Amino acid sequence: MRFHHLLAAAAVAVTTLPSLATADISKENNDIDVLNFALTLEHLGANFFSTFAGAFNASAYTAAGYSSDVYNNVQMVAQFEQAHVNALTSAIQQLGGSPVPACSSYNYGGIFSLESFLATARIIQNNDVSAYDGTVSYLSSTSLQQTAATIATVEGRFASYFNNLVNEVPFPNTEDIAYTPYQTLSNANAFLTKCGTTALAATVAVSLSDIYSLHAFT
Amino acid sequence: MHTNTLSLLYVCVVYKSTQGTLPVPRIQVAGARAQTPQETSNDIAILNFALTLEHLESNFYNTFVPYFSSEWSQCGCSETEYLPYLTLIQEHENAHVQLLTAAITSLGGNPVPACTYDFSSITGPAAFLQTAALLENTGK
């Protein structure tokens, strides 16, 4: 249903090309929406890692057969995810936009062990890689594309690390899969069920609408 | 780190310079319209820049993965741990060369060829692994 609506909106957009000035404003607004889409994912990542980085101490890792380096690396991942939140928040504010807030709570039901934390970390990181791969081209600003790319490669390093930790192939694809925003959010949806219809839902709807509208122009 | 990478590319760069085909990307903003010939040419130059790095990486793994598989114990590394991954990386790098070559060709461009590379400083598996880490961080 949503897709039909978006496609209809896109069709209208194609036949009513805006003036140059309007197009510039539209592109800037679109960039804000794309960045807020990424920020939605980074809020989840930052919350997830800060929650579970603190839930298991160093001896829990060694007791489970992992090197003590893993504990330290997980702490660093938590710090980097928060840094991504800060970077995107700052970029959105520089464009005059309103950064989407974090959800008041996330749904991590079922994660009780270190093993299930690491397995979930792997899923979240691989989803983030494909999320950036799929949306970076929707940014109109080349400097923002570079910002997104430099975050995306860090997510890729995290994804490889967690793939390896859970004994999966660290780099399974020759080229990573680029997800549409819809695919990305479908994969993350289980964690976002407690976000309700707050800013998240509105932002995601606007993001999807504008991303697909812009796509029709290009 | 960049100095080392440049030294590996040195032979390549000299060759390209004399041919006048060293790709120098000029990044431009592509708007919401059909590409101009200049923009297509710009994209081809950027893809050829990436292809130059992928040629280096693919040649690097094609050269050293088979060679060191027989001398792996020199570095005290676990062959069973490293070799399957190195072989997979080698396959991925070769696929990247093919992908970029196909993209450049589809734009009507001429893909840059691979060079002769100077790997003389890599004398054992440990140096190979260190150089691999250096190249991968550059080639992203």
XYZ file of C-alpha atoms in Angstrom:
358
model
C 0.000 0.000 0.000
C 2.708 2.367 1.035
C 4.623 1.673 -2.169
C 1.588 2.441 -4.334
C 1.168 5.749 -2.554
C 4.828 6.586 -2.982
C 4.874 5.637 -6.624
C 1.863 7.856 -7.230
C 3.607 10.730 -5.456
C 6.708 10.112 -7.537
C 4.691 10.175 -10.744
C 3.249 13.576 -9.822
C 6.716 14.848 -8.999
C 8.038 13.915 -12.429
C 5.354 15.864 -14.263
C 5.658 19.000 -12.121
C 9.329 19.844 -12.212
C 10.058 22.604 -9.715
C 12.044 25.747 -10.420
C 15.753 25.590 -9.690
C 15.448 27.423 -6.366
C 12.639 25.145 -5.224
C 14.634 22.123 -6.291
C 17.593 23.244 -4.181
C 15.420 23.611 -1.078
C 13.826 20.278 -1.823
C 17.217 18.623 -2.095
C 18.344 20.089 1.213
C 15.148 18.915 2.909
C 15.645 15.528 1.337
C 19.212 15.357 2.667
C 17.868 16.084 6.155
C 15.387 13.222 5.805
C 18.043 10.823 4.547
C 20.343 11.785 7.429
C 17.478 11.349 9.901
C 16.860 7.909 8.442
C 20.530 7.055 9.128
C 20.294 8.687 12.567
C 17.318 6.464 13.408
C 19.537 3.439 12.808
C 22.487 4.938 14.675
C 20.290 5.693 17.694
C 19.345 2.020 17.737
C 22.993 0.966 17.392
C 24.208 3.355 20.102
C 21.468 2.297 22.511
C 21.968 -1.394 21.765
C 25.717 -1.345 22.319
C 25.645 0.920 25.355
C 23.031 -1.389 26.885
C 24.920 -4.619 26.297
C 28.499 -3.316 26.551
C 27.620 -2.606 30.165
C 25.659 -5.812 30.697
C 28.592 -8.219 30.361
C 31.900 -7.609 32.116
C 35.335 -8.716 30.885
C 35.246 -11.976 32.806
C 31.966 -12.913 31.104
C 33.818 -12.862 27.779
C 36.699 -15.004 28.956
C 34.266 -17.384 30.690
C 32.494 -17.814 27.353
C 35.795 -18.619 25.652
C 36.437 -15.232 24.014
C 39.657 -13.266 24.235
C 39.573 -10.339 26.679
C 40.201 -8.145 23.611
C 36.609 -8.762 22.614
C 35.300 -7.002 25.713
C 37.498 -3.969 24.978
C 36.496 -3.929 21.321
C 32.801 -4.026 22.196
C 33.310 -0.988 24.448
C 34.930 0.782 21.504
C 32.054 -0.133 19.187
C 29.646 1.411 21.701
C 31.701 4.621 21.731
C 31.906 4.775 17.939
C 28.157 4.248 17.512
C 27.541 7.168 19.868
C 30.033 9.215 17.824
C 28.026 8.406 14.689
C 24.892 9.667 16.441
C 26.713 12.883 17.306
C 28.104 13.333 13.780
C 24.714 12.861 12.105
C 22.962 15.065 14.671
C 25.481 17.813 13.990
C 25.157 17.435 10.205
C 21.354 17.679 10.404
C 21.548 20.775 12.598
C 23.971 22.420 10.173
C 21.361 21.976 7.450
C 18.766 23.623 9.716
C 16.940 20.354 10.326
C 15.572 18.764 13.468
C 17.453 15.605 14.427
C 15.133 12.688 15.150
C 15.347 11.725 18.834
C 16.169 8.259 20.084
C 13.202 6.056 20.915
C 12.292 6.067 24.595
C 12.955 2.340 24.662
C 13.938 -0.456 22.300
C 12.791 -4.029 22.187
C 15.677 -6.385 22.952
C 13.504 -9.225 24.107
C 15.205 -12.572 23.944
C 18.772 -11.327 24.439
C 19.873 -12.854 27.717
C 23.309 -14.261 26.976
C 26.606 -12.948 25.668
C 26.223 -15.271 22.682
C 22.812 -13.901 21.741
C 24.106 -10.327 22.190
C 26.973 -11.000 19.768
C 24.677 -12.770 17.295
C 22.282 -9.786 17.393
C 25.171 -7.321 17.109
C 26.148 -9.097 13.905
C 22.630 -8.734 12.477
C 22.424 -5.039 13.370
C 25.842 -4.228 11.914
C 25.260 -6.049 8.648
C 21.897 -4.303 8.309
C 23.608 -0.943 8.841
C 26.162 -1.644 6.115
C 23.447 -2.381 3.576
C 21.410 0.582 4.829
C 24.230 3.014 4.053
C 25.025 1.290 0.769
C 21.411 1.684 -0.267
C 20.858 5.306 0.754
C 24.133 7.168 0.217
C 23.221 7.876 -3.408
C 20.046 9.681 -2.271
C 22.131 12.420 -0.652
C 22.484 15.389 -2.998
C 25.502 16.871 -1.207
C 28.816 15.245 -2.113
C 30.320 16.213 1.245
C 27.427 14.444 2.998
C 27.952 11.450 0.702
C 31.525 11.383 1.953
C 30.370 11.640 5.574
C 28.029 8.706 5.002
C 30.706 6.662 3.217
C 33.221 7.172 6.020
C 30.634 5.947 8.535
C 29.589 3.061 6.260
C 33.094 1.614 6.059
C 33.355 1.664 9.854
C 30.047 -0.221 10.040
C 31.570 -2.676 7.560
C 34.561 -3.243 9.840
C 32.213 -3.866 12.757
C 30.122 -6.254 10.663
C 33.188 -8.276 9.667
C 34.359 -8.411 13.266
C 31.051 -9.731 14.591
C 30.671 -12.121 11.641
C 34.037 -13.556 12.595
C 33.214 -13.722 16.317
C 30.149 -15.860 15.692
C 32.038 -18.094 13.243
C 30.418 -16.779 10.094
C 32.398 -15.773 6.993
C 33.698 -12.282 7.838
C 33.281 -10.902 4.306
C 30.595 -13.003 2.637
C 29.978 -10.895 -0.457
C 32.093 -9.543 -3.281
C 29.889 -6.449 -3.151
C 27.612 -5.837 -0.189
C 23.878 -5.748 -0.752
C 22.288 -2.292 -0.978
C 18.971 -2.254 0.881
C 16.151 0.139 0.186
C 15.092 2.122 3.283
C 12.017 -0.095 3.422
C 14.130 -3.283 3.538
C 16.400 -1.791 6.180
C 13.521 -0.805 8.421
C 11.819 -4.148 7.920
C 14.962 -5.834 9.230
C 15.252 -3.427 12.172
C 11.530 -3.424 12.902
C 11.681 -6.033 15.653
C 13.852 -3.685 17.725
C 11.655 -0.643 17.068
C 8.264 -1.945 18.173
C 8.403 0.120 21.382
C 9.045 3.367 19.510
C 5.337 3.830 18.905
C 4.102 6.578 16.648
C 6.492 9.203 17.928
C 8.963 11.146 15.846
C 10.337 7.892 14.538
C 7.285 6.892 12.575
C 6.773 10.388 11.182
C 10.387 10.714 10.180
C 10.507 7.342 8.557
C 7.346 8.064 6.572
C 8.677 11.417 5.407
C 12.049 9.903 4.618
C 10.622 7.141 2.505
C 8.283 9.488 0.692
C 10.950 12.045 -0.111
C 13.628 9.521 -0.913
C 11.415 7.897 -3.499
C 10.279 11.268 -4.821
C 13.861 12.386 -5.291
C 14.694 9.087 -6.885
C 12.082 9.812 -9.538
C 13.956 12.981 -10.485
C 17.274 11.273 -10.993
C 51.690 4.121 5.301
C 50.912 6.123 2.213
C 54.575 6.182 1.347
C 54.655 2.402 1.253
C 51.578 2.220 -0.909
C 53.027 4.762 -3.274
C 56.218 2.774 -3.514
C 54.228 -0.284 -4.558
C 52.492 1.814 -7.182
C 55.638 3.594 -8.278
C 56.342 1.511 -11.361
C 52.695 1.831 -12.277
C 52.547 5.602 -11.939
C 55.651 6.161 -14.038
C 54.178 3.973 -16.740
C 50.853 5.757 -16.666
C 52.422 9.192 -16.692
C 54.376 8.456 -19.819
C 51.186 7.193 -21.428
C 49.347 10.309 -20.321
C 46.491 8.250 -18.916
C 46.952 8.592 -15.163
C 43.392 9.091 -13.999
C 42.883 12.350 -12.149
C 39.329 12.468 -10.805
C 37.601 15.825 -10.916
C 34.593 15.327 -8.747
C 31.522 17.228 -9.786
C 27.989 17.309 -8.538
C 25.651 15.410 -10.790
C 22.196 16.973 -10.789
C 18.785 15.510 -11.399
C 19.123 15.154 -15.162
C 20.924 13.179 -17.827
C 24.692 13.196 -17.524
C 26.685 15.461 -19.769
C 29.590 13.895 -21.715
C 31.943 15.714 -19.321
C 30.266 14.090 -16.319
C 30.452 10.656 -17.916
C 34.123 11.248 -18.612
C 34.533 12.290 -14.976
C 32.846 9.104 -13.770
C 35.097 7.017 -16.010
C 38.175 8.734 -14.534
C 36.986 8.039 -10.979
C 36.202 4.408 -11.791
C 39.626 4.059 -13.417
C 41.206 5.480 -10.280
C 39.398 2.799 -8.230
C 40.312 0.168 -10.819
C 43.999 1.128 -10.508
C 43.819 0.269 -6.790
C 41.851 -2.933 -7.399
C 44.408 -4.067 -10.012
C 47.139 -3.582 -7.419
C 45.222 -5.493 -4.752
C 44.182 -8.313 -7.026
C 47.722 -8.704 -8.376
C 49.050 -8.624 -4.813
C 46.838 -11.500 -3.637
C 47.203 -13.463 -6.880
C 50.973 -13.248 -6.405
C 51.306 -14.002 -2.727
C 48.423 -16.227 -1.656
C 49.635 -19.238 -3.697
C 53.311 -18.533 -3.011
C 53.060 -18.381 0.753
C 50.609 -21.196 1.121
C 53.635 -23.508 0.978
C 55.751 -21.424 3.352
C 53.090 -20.411 5.767
C 54.767 -21.744 8.911
C 57.508 -19.086 8.557
C 55.422 -16.472 10.334
C 54.078 -18.756 12.992
C 50.613 -18.067 11.594
C 47.914 -20.661 11.550
C 47.508 -21.661 7.931
C 44.130 -23.235 8.560
C 42.931 -19.992 10.121
C 44.278 -17.550 7.559
C 44.435 -19.266 4.199
C 40.712 -19.788 3.506
C 40.092 -16.098 4.270
C 43.025 -14.961 2.148
C 41.769 -17.077 -0.728
C 38.318 -15.533 -0.340
C 39.788 -12.024 -0.291
C 41.727 -12.872 -3.443
C 38.488 -13.941 -5.152
C 36.679 -10.791 -4.007
C 39.467 -8.504 -5.252
C 39.458 -10.187 -8.648
C 35.679 -9.751 -8.781
C 36.095 -6.034 -8.015
C 38.433 -5.686 -10.994
C 35.857 -7.370 -13.222
C 33.009 -5.249 -11.858
C 34.808 -1.929 -12.359
C 36.095 -2.996 -15.777
C 32.530 -3.826 -16.833
C 31.208 -0.516 -15.444
C 33.843 1.519 -17.307
C 33.248 -0.411 -20.506
C 29.495 0.115 -20.234
C 30.106 3.885 -20.024
C 32.132 3.696 -23.239
C 35.434 4.182 -21.400
C 38.752 2.395 -21.608
C 39.582 0.461 -18.431
C 43.181 1.046 -17.271
C 45.273 -2.108 -17.563
C 47.131 -3.708 -14.671
C 50.758 -2.693 -14.162
C 53.979 -4.395 -13.279
C 54.228 -4.004 -9.508
C 57.237 -3.826 -7.236
C 56.686 -6.243 -4.369
C 60.407 -6.746 -3.712
C 60.141 -5.556 -0.105
C 57.792 -8.422 0.751
C 60.072 -11.239 1.709
C 57.907 -13.444 3.906
C 54.388 -14.180 5.112
C 54.593 -11.678 7.980
C 55.502 -8.845 5.580
C 52.737 -10.038 3.271
C 50.132 -9.795 6.041
C 51.374 -6.368 7.137
C 51.234 -5.104 3.558
C 47.764 -6.583 3.124
C 46.542 -4.611 6.149
C 48.095 -1.460 4.697
C 46.566 -1.968 1.250
C 43.087 -2.775 2.509
C 42.913 0.359 4.610
C 43.925 2.431 1.579
C 41.809 0.623 -0.979
C 38.523 1.099 0.779
